[in-house]
Amino acid sequence: MGAFKAYDIRGIYNKDFNKHDVYRIGFFLPQLLKSTKVLVGRDIRESSDEIFEALAHGITDAGADVYDLGLSTTPMVYWATANFGFDASVQITASHNPREYNGMKVSRTLAMPVGYDTGLGELEKLVRNTPVEPVIRRGTIHPFPVHSDYVDFIRGFMSDFSKLKIAIDCSNGMAAMLVKEFFGNAPAYIYDEMDGTFPNHEPNPLEEENVEDLKKLVVREKCDLGIIFDGDADRVMFVDEKGRFVRPDLMIALLGHYFKNKGRLGSVVMDIRSSKGVESYLNKLGFQCYLWRVGRAYATPKLRELDATFGGELAGHYYMKDFYYSDSAFLAVMLMLDVIATHHEQGMPFSQLIENINAGWANSGEVNFRIEQKAKAMEALRDHFNAIESPQVFLDFDGFRLEYASWWFNVRPSNTEPYLRFLAEATSHEILDQKLREVKEVLSRFQENE
């Protein structure tokens, strides 16, 4: 079984893991999290019902009870875990991956994530090596619907954005279950029916090819913005009124306006790939920014540690103290629409608001280099540029982030594939292009040796 990852359990169902593995995961989960009650939700994927049955069988054979949310978004599981005091929960989902994938996102008390370093590694050992001995007094399954309570919670953050014309792509994922309860029939919708085969495009809005239909819809319908959700509705991304994809880290800065207007200045946690423009913009608003590792397994504990007001990632996750330091696409949308609508009424379109945040920086976007010798290649990049200029900042988590006078870069290894993921930003396109040429030259030596 190769489904245990850094942040969750995930892979191609019936290849990387199967229902027998899921049963064992369910059996040992109550022991791992020291809980006799496990909250379980699931997405619309074709294999999710079978996985639920196997997981519930394992949990109840261990003597624990299953509280069944039924179909749910991933943030709904986080919210219910903390709001109703569960010490263990699982969302059955593969998030943004293609239809053949599935998996499980595990949380503990207060919806704190369980990553490989904080429990999944131990769970994998139990699943692989420990015999299963079902208890005599099995647990039971209890329906536990929270749909209406969750909708009421999100509605508590809604403001008047009725003057905005909005286009929405639900990616045939879980956002479609809730979206019209918040927005009604006013937006221009596409792919707003739940379908676990994802017939129109993969539910990953970070790949711009999956956003093309939304871009066209925004332009055709003359919308003020477009919104696109991923498969389990924990991530959200945006398109401006000109049909241009908005880089998700820029939306972290936009959120700053909401919290400043509420008088809630404080700390912001951003992932290590975030733009210097975002940090500068938030600093001017009065926030203190912290760069940290990629992924909810790291972001949520850091936000809680700092008692941060909010945070975000380049991948389109947005974390809020108001949401138990976890991520919710719908909550993020409500706060962002408040800001966008306010500026729209003042005559500033969404595109201008984003250009103000992005001013002064040229960004490469994340570039993948296929390299087996990832550690050596990263060290070669570091040594090459440090020989030219001493870095002003050096961060050594999630690979390296080195900041120089007129540019910076982050290079980090993929956890699961032979790739280096590289991102750079500079004060001009000329400097950025020059540095990218140098990067490719240094890394080509490792690619030629493959």
mmCIF file of N, CA, C and O in Angstrom, residues 314-411:
data_model
loop_
_atom_site.group_PDB
_atom_site.id
_atom_site.type_symbol
_atom_site.label_atom_id
_atom_site.label_comp_id
_atom_site.label_asym_id
_atom_site.label_seq_id
_atom_site.Cartn_x
_atom_site.Cartn_y
_atom_site.Cartn_z
ATOM 1 N N LEU A 314 -0.479 29.333 -1.858
ATOM 2 C CA LEU A 314 -0.489 29.479 -3.313
ATOM 3 C C LEU A 314 -1.461 28.507 -3.968
ATOM 4 O O LEU A 314 -1.954 28.756 -5.065
ATOM 5 N N ALA A 315 -1.756 27.402 -3.305
ATOM 6 C CA ALA A 315 -2.657 26.392 -3.867
ATOM 7 C C ALA A 315 -4.129 26.747 -3.719
ATOM 8 O O ALA A 315 -4.994 26.005 -4.196
ATOM 9 N N GLY A 316 -4.443 27.881 -3.066
ATOM 10 C CA GLY A 316 -5.841 28.293 -2.956
ATOM 11 C C GLY A 316 -6.524 27.893 -1.664
ATOM 12 O O GLY A 316 -7.752 27.937 -1.576
ATOM 13 N N HIS A 317 -5.744 27.509 -0.653
ATOM 14 C CA HIS A 317 -6.290 27.283 0.689
ATOM 15 C C HIS A 317 -6.245 28.600 1.456
ATOM 16 O O HIS A 317 -5.233 29.310 1.418
ATOM 17 N N TYR A 318 -7.318 28.895 2.199
ATOM 18 C CA TYR A 318 -7.362 30.104 3.030
ATOM 19 C C TYR A 318 -7.852 29.703 4.417
ATOM 20 O O TYR A 318 -8.939 29.137 4.566
ATOM 21 N N TYR A 319 -7.021 29.989 5.411
ATOM 22 C CA TYR A 319 -7.261 29.568 6.787
ATOM 23 C C TYR A 319 -7.737 30.756 7.613
ATOM 24 O O TYR A 319 -7.215 31.861 7.481
ATOM 25 N N MET A 320 -8.684 30.516 8.513
ATOM 26 C CA MET A 320 -9.214 31.589 9.343
ATOM 27 C C MET A 320 -9.297 31.165 10.810
ATOM 28 O O MET A 320 -9.722 30.051 11.109
ATOM 29 N N LYS A 321 -8.897 32.066 11.683
ATOM 30 C CA LYS A 321 -9.101 31.832 13.119
ATOM 31 C C LYS A 321 -10.574 31.563 13.397
ATOM 32 O O LYS A 321 -10.921 30.739 14.255
ATOM 33 N N ASP A 322 -11.455 32.270 12.662
ATOM 34 C CA ASP A 322 -12.897 32.100 12.837
ATOM 35 C C ASP A 322 -13.386 30.718 12.419
ATOM 36 O O ASP A 322 -14.547 30.377 12.662
ATOM 37 N N PHE A 323 -12.518 29.946 11.771
ATOM 38 C CA PHE A 323 -12.890 28.608 11.309
ATOM 39 C C PHE A 323 -11.955 27.575 11.954
ATOM 40 O O PHE A 323 -11.485 26.670 11.311
ATOM 41 N N TYR A 324 -11.697 27.773 13.226
ATOM 42 C CA TYR A 324 -10.838 26.854 13.982
ATOM 43 C C TYR A 324 -9.467 26.713 13.327
ATOM 44 O O TYR A 324 -8.884 25.631 13.323
ATOM 45 N N TYR A 325 -8.973 27.806 12.758
ATOM 46 C CA TYR A 325 -7.657 27.869 12.118
ATOM 47 C C TYR A 325 -7.556 26.925 10.907
ATOM 48 O O TYR A 325 -6.465 26.604 10.456
ATOM 49 N N SER A 326 -8.683 26.511 10.382
ATOM 50 C CA SER A 326 -8.715 25.608 9.227
ATOM 51 C C SER A 326 -9.182 26.354 7.987
ATOM 52 O O SER A 326 -9.481 27.549 8.030
ATOM 53 N N ASP A 327 -9.260 25.632 6.877
ATOM 54 C CA ASP A 327 -9.571 26.238 5.587
ATOM 55 C C ASP A 327 -10.988 25.908 5.149
ATOM 56 O O ASP A 327 -11.444 24.777 5.298
ATOM 57 N N SER A 328 -11.627 26.906 4.597
ATOM 58 C CA SER A 328 -12.968 26.753 4.048
ATOM 59 C C SER A 328 -13.098 27.625 2.815
ATOM 60 O O SER A 328 -12.956 28.848 2.905
ATOM 61 N N ALA A 329 -13.368 27.013 1.677
ATOM 62 C CA ALA A 329 -13.512 27.785 0.447
ATOM 63 C C ALA A 329 -14.697 28.741 0.523
ATOM 64 O O ALA A 329 -14.591 29.911 0.144
ATOM 65 N N PHE A 330 -15.830 28.274 1.038
ATOM 66 C CA PHE A 330 -17.016 29.135 1.063
ATOM 67 C C PHE A 330 -16.845 30.304 2.026
ATOM 68 O O PHE A 330 -17.258 31.435 1.727
ATOM 69 N N LEU A 331 -16.236 30.064 3.172
ATOM 70 C CA LEU A 331 -16.003 31.174 4.086
ATOM 71 C C LEU A 331 -15.052 32.190 3.460
ATOM 72 O O LEU A 331 -15.288 33.407 3.523
ATOM 73 N N ALA A 332 -13.982 31.706 2.813
ATOM 74 C CA ALA A 332 -13.042 32.611 2.140
ATOM 75 C C ALA A 332 -13.754 33.438 1.075
ATOM 76 O O ALA A 332 -13.523 34.652 0.955
ATOM 77 N N VAL A 333 -14.631 32.810 0.311
ATOM 78 C CA VAL A 333 -15.378 33.523 -0.730
ATOM 79 C C VAL A 333 -16.222 34.637 -0.126
ATOM 80 O O VAL A 333 -16.253 35.764 -0.655
ATOM 81 N N MET A 334 -16.902 34.352 0.976
ATOM 82 C CA MET A 334 -17.754 35.382 1.589
ATOM 83 C C MET A 334 -16.933 36.599 2.012
ATOM 84 O O MET A 334 -17.338 37.750 1.800
ATOM 85 N N LEU A 335 -15.772 36.368 2.614
ATOM 86 C CA LEU A 335 -14.949 37.491 3.068
ATOM 87 C C LEU A 335 -14.370 38.255 1.884
ATOM 88 O O LEU A 335 -14.304 39.487 1.903
ATOM 89 N N MET A 336 -13.949 37.531 0.860
ATOM 90 C CA MET A 336 -13.365 38.177 -0.315
ATOM 91 C C MET A 336 -14.409 38.974 -1.092
ATOM 92 O O MET A 336 -14.119 40.069 -1.595
ATOM 93 N N LEU A 337 -15.624 38.438 -1.182
ATOM 94 C CA LEU A 337 -16.675 39.177 -1.884
ATOM 95 C C LEU A 337 -17.021 40.467 -1.157
ATOM 96 O O LEU A 337 -17.375 41.471 -1.793
ATOM 97 N N ASP A 338 -16.925 40.469 0.159
ATOM 98 C CA ASP A 338 -17.141 41.692 0.924
ATOM 99 C C ASP A 338 -16.160 42.780 0.471
ATOM 100 O O ASP A 338 -16.540 43.933 0.241
ATOM 101 N N VAL A 339 -14.889 42.392 0.323
ATOM 102 C CA VAL A 339 -13.850 43.339 -0.098
ATOM 103 C C VAL A 339 -14.050 43.763 -1.551
ATOM 104 O O VAL A 339 -13.987 44.949 -1.886
ATOM 105 N N ILE A 340 -14.305 42.789 -2.423
ATOM 106 C CA ILE A 340 -14.461 43.090 -3.851
ATOM 107 C C ILE A 340 -15.675 43.987 -4.088
ATOM 108 O O ILE A 340 -15.614 44.946 -4.875
ATOM 109 N N ALA A 341 -16.776 43.703 -3.393
ATOM 110 C CA ALA A 341 -17.990 44.509 -3.563
ATOM 111 C C ALA A 341 -17.777 45.946 -3.072
ATOM 112 O O ALA A 341 -18.235 46.908 -3.707
ATOM 113 N N THR A 342 -17.063 46.100 -1.957
ATOM 114 C CA THR A 342 -16.788 47.440 -1.426
ATOM 115 C C THR A 342 -15.984 48.270 -2.419
ATOM 116 O O THR A 342 -16.299 49.436 -2.695
ATOM 117 N N HIS A 343 -14.933 47.670 -2.977
ATOM 118 C CA HIS A 343 -14.103 48.392 -3.947
ATOM 119 C C HIS A 343 -14.866 48.630 -5.253
ATOM 120 O O HIS A 343 -14.680 49.660 -5.916
ATOM 121 N N HIS A 344 -15.715 47.689 -5.636
ATOM 122 C CA HIS A 344 -16.514 47.829 -6.854
ATOM 123 C C HIS A 344 -17.439 49.050 -6.743
ATOM 124 O O HIS A 344 -17.587 49.827 -7.699
ATOM 125 N N GLU A 345 -18.037 49.223 -5.580
ATOM 126 C CA GLU A 345 -18.928 50.371 -5.369
ATOM 127 C C GLU A 345 -18.155 51.686 -5.417
ATOM 128 O O GLU A 345 -18.717 52.732 -5.732
ATOM 129 N N GLN A 346 -16.860 51.618 -5.110
ATOM 130 C CA GLN A 346 -16.006 52.810 -5.166
ATOM 131 C C GLN A 346 -15.407 53.037 -6.552
ATOM 132 O O GLN A 346 -14.595 53.938 -6.742
ATOM 133 N N GLY A 347 -15.812 52.184 -7.505
ATOM 134 C CA GLY A 347 -15.361 52.345 -8.880
ATOM 135 C C GLY A 347 -14.099 51.591 -9.230
ATOM 136 O O GLY A 347 -13.539 51.799 -10.314
ATOM 137 N N MET A 348 -13.633 50.713 -8.339
ATOM 138 C CA MET A 348 -12.421 49.953 -8.606
ATOM 139 C C MET A 348 -12.780 48.516 -8.961
ATOM 140 O O MET A 348 -13.255 47.757 -8.123
ATOM 141 N N PRO A 349 -12.553 48.096 -10.219
ATOM 142 C CA PRO A 349 -12.840 46.724 -10.601
ATOM 143 C C PRO A 349 -11.872 45.740 -9.939
ATOM 144 O O PRO A 349 -10.805 46.128 -9.439
ATOM 145 N N PHE A 350 -12.255 44.490 -9.944
ATOM 146 C CA PHE A 350 -11.457 43.434 -9.330
ATOM 147 C C PHE A 350 -10.034 43.415 -9.876
ATOM 148 O O PHE A 350 -9.055 43.297 -9.124
ATOM 149 N N SER A 351 -9.879 43.571 -11.185
ATOM 150 C CA SER A 351 -8.551 43.516 -11.806
ATOM 151 C C SER A 351 -7.632 44.603 -11.255
ATOM 152 O O SER A 351 -6.437 44.364 -11.029
ATOM 153 N N GLN A 352 -8.174 45.797 -11.021
ATOM 154 C CA GLN A 352 -7.351 46.890 -10.510
ATOM 155 C C GLN A 352 -6.917 46.631 -9.076
ATOM 156 O O GLN A 352 -5.783 46.924 -8.680
ATOM 157 N N LEU A 353 -7.819 46.065 -8.298
ATOM 158 C CA LEU A 353 -7.491 45.713 -6.920
ATOM 159 C C LEU A 353 -6.332 44.721 -6.885
ATOM 160 O O LEU A 353 -5.388 44.869 -6.085
ATOM 161 N N ILE A 354 -6.350 43.743 -7.771
ATOM 162 C CA ILE A 354 -5.285 42.741 -7.838
ATOM 163 C C ILE A 354 -3.989 43.365 -8.352
ATOM 164 O O ILE A 354 -2.896 43.065 -7.848
ATOM 165 N N GLU A 355 -4.084 44.245 -9.344
ATOM 166 C CA GLU A 355 -2.871 44.895 -9.874
ATOM 167 C C GLU A 355 -2.194 45.753 -8.811
ATOM 168 O O GLU A 355 -0.963 45.840 -8.761
ATOM 169 N N ASN A 356 -2.972 46.349 -7.936
ATOM 170 C CA ASN A 356 -2.392 47.130 -6.841
ATOM 171 C C ASN A 356 -1.585 46.251 -5.897
ATOM 172 O O ASN A 356 -0.545 46.662 -5.371
ATOM 173 N N ILE A 357 -2.067 45.024 -5.670
ATOM 174 C CA ILE A 357 -1.352 44.079 -4.802
ATOM 175 C C ILE A 357 -0.091 43.573 -5.488
ATOM 176 O O ILE A 357 0.972 43.446 -4.875
ATOM 177 N N ASN A 358 -0.185 43.313 -6.771
ATOM 178 C CA ASN A 358 0.889 42.654 -7.532
ATOM 179 C C ASN A 358 1.934 43.636 -8.051
ATOM 180 O O ASN A 358 2.910 43.227 -8.685
ATOM 181 N N ALA A 359 1.746 44.915 -7.795
ATOM 182 C CA ALA A 359 2.607 45.943 -8.386
ATOM 183 C C ALA A 359 4.069 45.742 -8.002
ATOM 184 O O ALA A 359 4.391 45.503 -6.846
ATOM 185 N N GLY A 360 4.944 45.849 -9.006
ATOM 186 C CA GLY A 360 6.377 45.862 -8.737
ATOM 187 C C GLY A 360 7.080 44.528 -8.737
ATOM 188 O O GLY A 360 8.292 44.465 -8.513
ATOM 189 N N TRP A 361 6.352 43.435 -8.995
ATOM 190 C CA TRP A 361 6.982 42.120 -8.974
ATOM 191 C C TRP A 361 6.609 41.314 -10.213
ATOM 192 O O TRP A 361 5.450 41.272 -10.610
ATOM 193 N N ALA A 362 7.619 40.682 -10.794
ATOM 194 C CA ALA A 362 7.418 39.739 -11.901
ATOM 195 C C ALA A 362 7.574 38.336 -11.342
ATOM 196 O O ALA A 362 8.564 38.042 -10.659
ATOM 197 N N ASN A 363 6.602 37.477 -11.602
ATOM 198 C CA ASN A 363 6.534 36.158 -10.963
ATOM 199 C C ASN A 363 6.596 35.058 -12.014
ATOM 200 O O ASN A 363 5.915 35.125 -13.037
ATOM 201 N N SER A 364 7.379 34.022 -11.753
ATOM 202 C CA SER A 364 7.549 32.924 -12.712
ATOM 203 C C SER A 364 6.417 31.918 -12.683
ATOM 204 O O SER A 364 6.227 31.161 -13.635
ATOM 205 N N GLY A 365 5.646 31.892 -11.576
ATOM 206 C CA GLY A 365 4.756 30.765 -11.358
ATOM 207 C C GLY A 365 5.591 29.539 -11.018
ATOM 208 O O GLY A 365 6.820 29.534 -11.170
ATOM 209 N N GLU A 366 4.941 28.488 -10.541
ATOM 210 C CA GLU A 366 5.687 27.287 -10.153
ATOM 211 C C GLU A 366 6.067 26.485 -11.391
ATOM 212 O O GLU A 366 5.219 26.168 -12.223
ATOM 213 N N VAL A 367 7.356 26.161 -11.506
ATOM 214 C CA VAL A 367 7.906 25.421 -12.647
ATOM 215 C C VAL A 367 8.438 24.087 -12.136
ATOM 216 O O VAL A 367 9.136 24.036 -11.113
ATOM 217 N N ASN A 368 8.121 23.009 -12.837
ATOM 218 C CA ASN A 368 8.576 21.675 -12.436
ATOM 219 C C ASN A 368 9.763 21.224 -13.283
ATOM 220 O O ASN A 368 9.730 21.330 -14.509
ATOM 221 N N PHE A 369 10.803 20.718 -12.614
ATOM 222 C CA PHE A 369 11.961 20.137 -13.280
ATOM 223 C C PHE A 369 12.059 18.668 -12.879
ATOM 224 O O PHE A 369 12.109 18.356 -11.683
ATOM 225 N N ARG A 370 12.079 17.796 -13.889
ATOM 226 C CA ARG A 370 12.180 16.365 -13.592
ATOM 227 C C ARG A 370 13.637 16.016 -13.276
ATOM 228 O O ARG A 370 14.506 16.030 -14.146
ATOM 229 N N ILE A 371 13.897 15.704 -12.014
ATOM 230 C CA ILE A 371 15.247 15.435 -11.529
ATOM 231 C C ILE A 371 15.173 14.369 -10.432
ATOM 232 O O ILE A 371 14.355 14.485 -9.506
ATOM 233 N N GLU A 372 16.005 13.353 -10.532
ATOM 234 C CA GLU A 372 16.062 12.311 -9.505
ATOM 235 C C GLU A 372 16.897 12.765 -8.313
ATOM 236 O O GLU A 372 16.518 12.561 -7.159
ATOM 237 N N GLN A 373 18.035 13.405 -8.576
ATOM 238 C CA GLN A 373 18.951 13.826 -7.504
ATOM 239 C C GLN A 373 18.519 15.190 -6.966
ATOM 240 O O GLN A 373 19.196 16.211 -7.130
ATOM 241 N N LYS A 374 17.372 15.185 -6.300
ATOM 242 C CA LYS A 374 16.745 16.445 -5.917
ATOM 243 C C LYS A 374 17.595 17.227 -4.912
ATOM 244 O O LYS A 374 17.769 18.439 -5.044
ATOM 245 N N ALA A 375 18.108 16.557 -3.893
ATOM 246 C CA ALA A 375 18.878 17.254 -2.855
ATOM 247 C C ALA A 375 20.138 17.893 -3.431
ATOM 248 O O ALA A 375 20.457 19.056 -3.134
ATOM 249 N N LYS A 376 20.851 17.154 -4.278
ATOM 250 C CA LYS A 376 22.084 17.691 -4.867
ATOM 251 C C LYS A 376 21.785 18.867 -5.796
ATOM 252 O O LYS A 376 22.531 19.852 -5.828
ATOM 253 N N ALA A 377 20.700 18.763 -6.544
ATOM 254 C CA ALA A 377 20.335 19.852 -7.458
ATOM 255 C C ALA A 377 19.963 21.115 -6.682
ATOM 256 O O ALA A 377 20.343 22.228 -7.065
ATOM 257 N N MET A 378 19.253 20.951 -5.583
ATOM 258 C CA MET A 378 18.883 22.105 -4.760
ATOM 259 C C MET A 378 20.128 22.781 -4.180
ATOM 260 O O MET A 378 20.232 24.010 -4.171
ATOM 261 N N GLU A 379 21.054 21.970 -3.712
ATOM 262 C CA GLU A 379 22.292 22.526 -3.147
ATOM 263 C C GLU A 379 23.105 23.260 -4.214
ATOM 264 O O GLU A 379 23.715 24.303 -3.940
ATOM 265 N N ALA A 380 23.092 22.707 -5.432
ATOM 266 C CA ALA A 380 23.823 23.355 -6.526
ATOM 267 C C ALA A 380 23.236 24.727 -6.837
ATOM 268 O O ALA A 380 23.978 25.698 -7.077
ATOM 269 N N LEU A 381 21.902 24.830 -6.831
ATOM 270 C CA LEU A 381 21.258 26.132 -7.055
ATOM 271 C C LEU A 381 21.632 27.122 -5.958
ATOM 272 O O LEU A 381 21.989 28.274 -6.230
ATOM 273 N N ARG A 382 21.529 26.667 -4.728
ATOM 274 C CA ARG A 382 21.868 27.542 -3.595
ATOM 275 C C ARG A 382 23.308 28.046 -3.704
ATOM 276 O O ARG A 382 23.571 29.239 -3.575
ATOM 277 N N ASP A 383 24.234 27.115 -3.948
ATOM 278 C CA ASP A 383 25.655 27.484 -3.995
ATOM 279 C C ASP A 383 25.956 28.422 -5.163
ATOM 280 O O ASP A 383 26.761 29.350 -5.039
ATOM 281 N N HIS A 384 25.288 28.180 -6.302
ATOM 282 C CA HIS A 384 25.523 29.018 -7.483
ATOM 283 C C HIS A 384 25.171 30.471 -7.193
ATOM 284 O O HIS A 384 25.965 31.384 -7.457
ATOM 285 N N PHE A 385 23.984 30.708 -6.647
ATOM 286 C CA PHE A 385 23.542 32.093 -6.457
ATOM 287 C C PHE A 385 24.195 32.738 -5.235
ATOM 288 O O PHE A 385 24.429 33.952 -5.230
ATOM 289 N N ASN A 386 24.500 31.949 -4.215
ATOM 290 C CA ASN A 386 25.177 32.522 -3.046
ATOM 291 C C ASN A 386 26.604 32.937 -3.360
ATOM 292 O O ASN A 386 27.168 33.814 -2.697
ATOM 293 N N ALA A 387 27.212 32.312 -4.392
ATOM 294 C CA ALA A 387 28.556 32.710 -4.815
ATOM 295 C C ALA A 387 28.544 34.067 -5.511
ATOM 296 O O ALA A 387 29.557 34.769 -5.549
ATOM 297 N N ILE A 388 27.382 34.452 -6.045
ATOM 298 C CA ILE A 388 27.243 35.733 -6.740
ATOM 299 C C ILE A 388 26.877 36.849 -5.770
ATOM 300 O O ILE A 388 27.387 37.962 -5.860
ATOM 301 N N GLU A 389 25.990 36.524 -4.829
ATOM 302 C CA GLU A 389 25.435 37.549 -3.932
ATOM 303 C C GLU A 389 24.989 36.879 -2.640
ATOM 304 O O GLU A 389 24.359 35.812 -2.665
ATOM 305 N N SER A 390 25.308 37.480 -1.499
ATOM 306 C CA SER A 390 24.876 36.927 -0.217
ATOM 307 C C SER A 390 23.377 37.159 -0.037
ATOM 308 O O SER A 390 22.882 38.276 -0.248
ATOM 309 N N PRO A 391 22.638 36.120 0.356
ATOM 310 C CA PRO A 391 21.192 36.297 0.531
ATOM 311 C C PRO A 391 20.870 37.151 1.750
ATOM 312 O O PRO A 391 21.569 37.106 2.758
ATOM 313 N N GLN A 392 19.801 37.925 1.628
ATOM 314 C CA GLN A 392 19.324 38.714 2.765
ATOM 315 C C GLN A 392 18.502 37.858 3.717
ATOM 316 O O GLN A 392 18.443 38.122 4.913
ATOM 317 N N VAL A 393 17.853 36.824 3.154
ATOM 318 C CA VAL A 393 17.043 35.893 3.942
ATOM 319 C C VAL A 393 17.301 34.492 3.416
ATOM 320 O O VAL A 393 17.369 34.285 2.205
ATOM 321 N N PHE A 394 17.454 33.519 4.332
ATOM 322 C CA PHE A 394 17.588 32.119 3.929
ATOM 323 C C PHE A 394 16.672 31.281 4.814
ATOM 324 O O PHE A 394 16.822 31.252 6.036
ATOM 325 N N LEU A 395 15.689 30.624 4.207
ATOM 326 C CA LEU A 395 14.773 29.726 4.911
ATOM 327 C C LEU A 395 15.008 28.319 4.404
ATOM 328 O O LEU A 395 15.072 28.100 3.190
ATOM 329 N N ASP A 396 15.101 27.350 5.316
ATOM 330 C CA ASP A 396 15.442 25.994 4.893
ATOM 331 C C ASP A 396 14.384 24.964 5.277
ATOM 332 O O ASP A 396 14.687 23.826 5.623
ATOM 333 N N PHE A 397 13.110 25.364 5.242
ATOM 334 C CA PHE A 397 12.020 24.387 5.333
ATOM 335 C C PHE A 397 11.294 24.381 3.998
ATOM 336 O O PHE A 397 11.275 25.387 3.296
ATOM 337 N N ASP A 398 10.690 23.227 3.654
ATOM 338 C CA ASP A 398 10.099 23.073 2.320
ATOM 339 C C ASP A 398 11.121 23.441 1.250
ATOM 340 O O ASP A 398 10.879 24.295 0.390
ATOM 341 N N GLY A 399 12.287 22.814 1.318
ATOM 342 C CA GLY A 399 13.366 23.156 0.408
ATOM 343 C C GLY A 399 14.065 24.407 0.896
ATOM 344 O O GLY A 399 14.304 24.577 2.095
ATOM 345 N N PHE A 400 14.375 25.307 -0.027
ATOM 346 C CA PHE A 400 15.038 26.561 0.315
ATOM 347 C C PHE A 400 14.225 27.739 -0.210
ATOM 348 O O PHE A 400 13.630 27.655 -1.272
ATOM 349 N N ARG A 401 14.258 28.835 0.537
ATOM 350 C CA ARG A 401 13.849 30.126 -0.001
ATOM 351 C C ARG A 401 14.996 31.089 0.280
ATOM 352 O O ARG A 401 15.374 31.301 1.439
ATOM 353 N N LEU A 402 15.563 31.648 -0.785
ATOM 354 C CA LEU A 402 16.652 32.610 -0.668
ATOM 355 C C LEU A 402 16.204 33.936 -1.255
ATOM 356 O O LEU A 402 15.731 33.990 -2.398
ATOM 357 N N GLU A 403 16.352 34.994 -0.470
ATOM 358 C CA GLU A 403 15.947 36.328 -0.895
ATOM 359 C C GLU A 403 17.173 37.212 -1.067
ATOM 360 O O GLU A 403 18.011 37.313 -0.162
ATOM 361 N N TYR A 404 17.251 37.834 -2.242
ATOM 362 C CA TYR A 404 18.347 38.748 -2.572
ATOM 363 C C TYR A 404 17.775 40.155 -2.763
ATOM 364 O O TYR A 404 16.569 40.368 -2.598
ATOM 365 N N ALA A 405 18.640 41.097 -3.101
ATOM 366 C CA ALA A 405 18.224 42.500 -3.169
ATOM 367 C C ALA A 405 17.097 42.739 -4.178
ATOM 368 O O ALA A 405 16.162 43.501 -3.906
ATOM 369 N N SER A 406 17.158 42.093 -5.341
ATOM 370 C CA SER A 406 16.187 42.381 -6.398
ATOM 371 C C SER A 406 15.377 41.154 -6.833
ATOM 372 O O SER A 406 14.599 41.239 -7.777
ATOM 373 N N TRP A 407 15.558 40.010 -6.139
ATOM 374 C CA TRP A 407 14.794 38.822 -6.517
ATOM 375 C C TRP A 407 14.873 37.794 -5.393
ATOM 376 O O TRP A 407 15.671 37.927 -4.452
ATOM 377 N N TRP A 408 14.026 36.764 -5.500
ATOM 378 C CA TRP A 408 14.079 35.639 -4.575
ATOM 379 C C TRP A 408 13.623 34.383 -5.289
ATOM 380 O O TRP A 408 12.964 34.445 -6.334
ATOM 381 N N PHE A 409 13.970 33.232 -4.730
ATOM 382 C CA PHE A 409 13.451 31.976 -5.279
ATOM 383 C C PHE A 409 13.212 30.969 -4.169
ATOM 384 O O PHE A 409 13.807 31.026 -3.096
ATOM 385 N N ASN A 410 12.275 30.061 -4.458
ATOM 386 C CA ASN A 410 12.022 28.889 -3.621
ATOM 387 C C ASN A 410 12.164 27.649 -4.493
ATOM 388 O O ASN A 410 11.629 27.612 -5.606
ATOM 389 N N VAL A 411 12.903 26.676 -4.015
ATOM 390 C CA VAL A 411 12.991 25.393 -4.697
ATOM 391 C C VAL A 411 12.727 24.319 -3.659
ATOM 392 O O VAL A 411 13.273 24.351 -2.555
#
